[in-house]
């Protein structure tokens, strides 16, 4: 007996994601904001590392400390601080506070004349990561 051909759809098809974005204006705007925000965050982090090494001569160990601090602050912000900030402040004020802190991080890095402000900027990610709620 002849068996009919079965067409197996892949579990995840990236084209379906883009089709969804085409249909939903709100989702498209949210995706645009998320793309811009993450691009900015990772542009800051990668530029910070190059800047720290070239301008201030940080060693690989010091850069490791800087990135470890960033990871630790991100973890604490996303797992602890967000749980309190959103119910206390509300979603929109929490996001605004996070964006304000991110802008402050950029200003601190831009005005740094020694490595110490870079660590302060990274510590501000405790607040700037509130955007992720």
GROMACS .gro file of N, CA and C in nm, residues 2 5 10 23 29 33-34 76 79 81 84 90 92 94 97 101-102 106 121-122 130:
model
   63
    2UNK      N    1   0.036   0.218  -0.069
    2UNK     CA    2   0.110   0.345  -0.083
    2UNK      C    3   0.071   0.441   0.031
    5UNK      N    4   0.227   1.124   0.131
    5UNK     CA    5   0.339   1.205   0.179
    5UNK      C    6   0.290   1.294   0.292
   10UNK      N    7   0.851   2.258   1.040
   10UNK     CA    8   0.951   2.267   1.147
   10UNK      C    9   0.887   2.324   1.274
   23UNK      N   10   0.171   4.180   1.102
   23UNK     CA   11   0.028   4.191   1.129
   23UNK      C   12  -0.005   4.277   1.251
   29UNK      N   13   0.609   4.772   1.730
   29UNK     CA   14   0.668   4.885   1.804
   29UNK      C   15   0.747   4.837   1.925
   33UNK      N   16   1.149   4.891   1.999
   33UNK     CA   17   1.205   4.949   2.122
   33UNK      C   18   1.304   4.852   2.185
   34UNK      N   19   1.268   4.725   2.191
   34UNK     CA   20   1.357   4.625   2.249
   34UNK      C   21   1.486   4.615   2.168
   76UNK      N   22   2.110   4.065   4.000
   76UNK     CA   23   2.039   4.116   4.118
   76UNK      C   24   1.921   4.204   4.075
   79UNK      N   25   1.644   3.975   3.913
   79UNK     CA   26   1.584   3.871   3.998
   79UNK      C   27   1.527   3.924   4.129
   81UNK      N   28   1.540   4.324   4.243
   81UNK     CA   29   1.494   4.463   4.247
   81UNK      C   30   1.366   4.483   4.166
   84UNK      N   31   1.035   4.420   4.341
   84UNK     CA   32   0.987   4.522   4.434
   84UNK      C   33   0.954   4.654   4.364
   90UNK      N   34   0.512   5.109   3.978
   90UNK     CA   35   0.432   5.092   3.857
   90UNK      C   36   0.525   5.063   3.739
   92UNK      N   37   0.537   5.183   3.409
   92UNK     CA   38   0.593   5.294   3.331
   92UNK      C   39   0.698   5.373   3.409
   94UNK      N   40   0.887   5.265   3.646
   94UNK     CA   41   1.002   5.177   3.660
   94UNK      C   42   1.085   5.176   3.532
   97UNK      N   43   1.266   5.508   3.501
   97UNK     CA   44   1.380   5.511   3.592
   97UNK      C   45   1.497   5.432   3.535
  101UNK      N   46   1.861   5.583   3.428
  101UNK     CA   47   1.987   5.526   3.479
  101UNK      C   48   2.079   5.487   3.364
  102UNK      N   49   2.022   5.435   3.255
  102UNK     CA   50   2.104   5.399   3.139
  102UNK      C   51   2.168   5.524   3.078
  106UNK      N   52   2.577   5.618   3.043
  106UNK     CA   53   2.645   5.668   2.923
  106UNK      C   54   2.721   5.797   2.954
  121UNK      N   55   2.960   5.328   3.678
  121UNK     CA   56   2.864   5.319   3.569
  121UNK      C   57   2.805   5.180   3.559
  122UNK      N   58   2.890   5.080   3.572
  122UNK     CA   59   2.843   4.942   3.567
  122UNK      C   60   2.752   4.913   3.686
  130UNK      N   61   1.613   4.778   3.523
  130UNK     CA   62   1.470   4.779   3.554
  130UNK      C   63   1.386   4.789   3.427
   0.00000   0.00000   0.00000
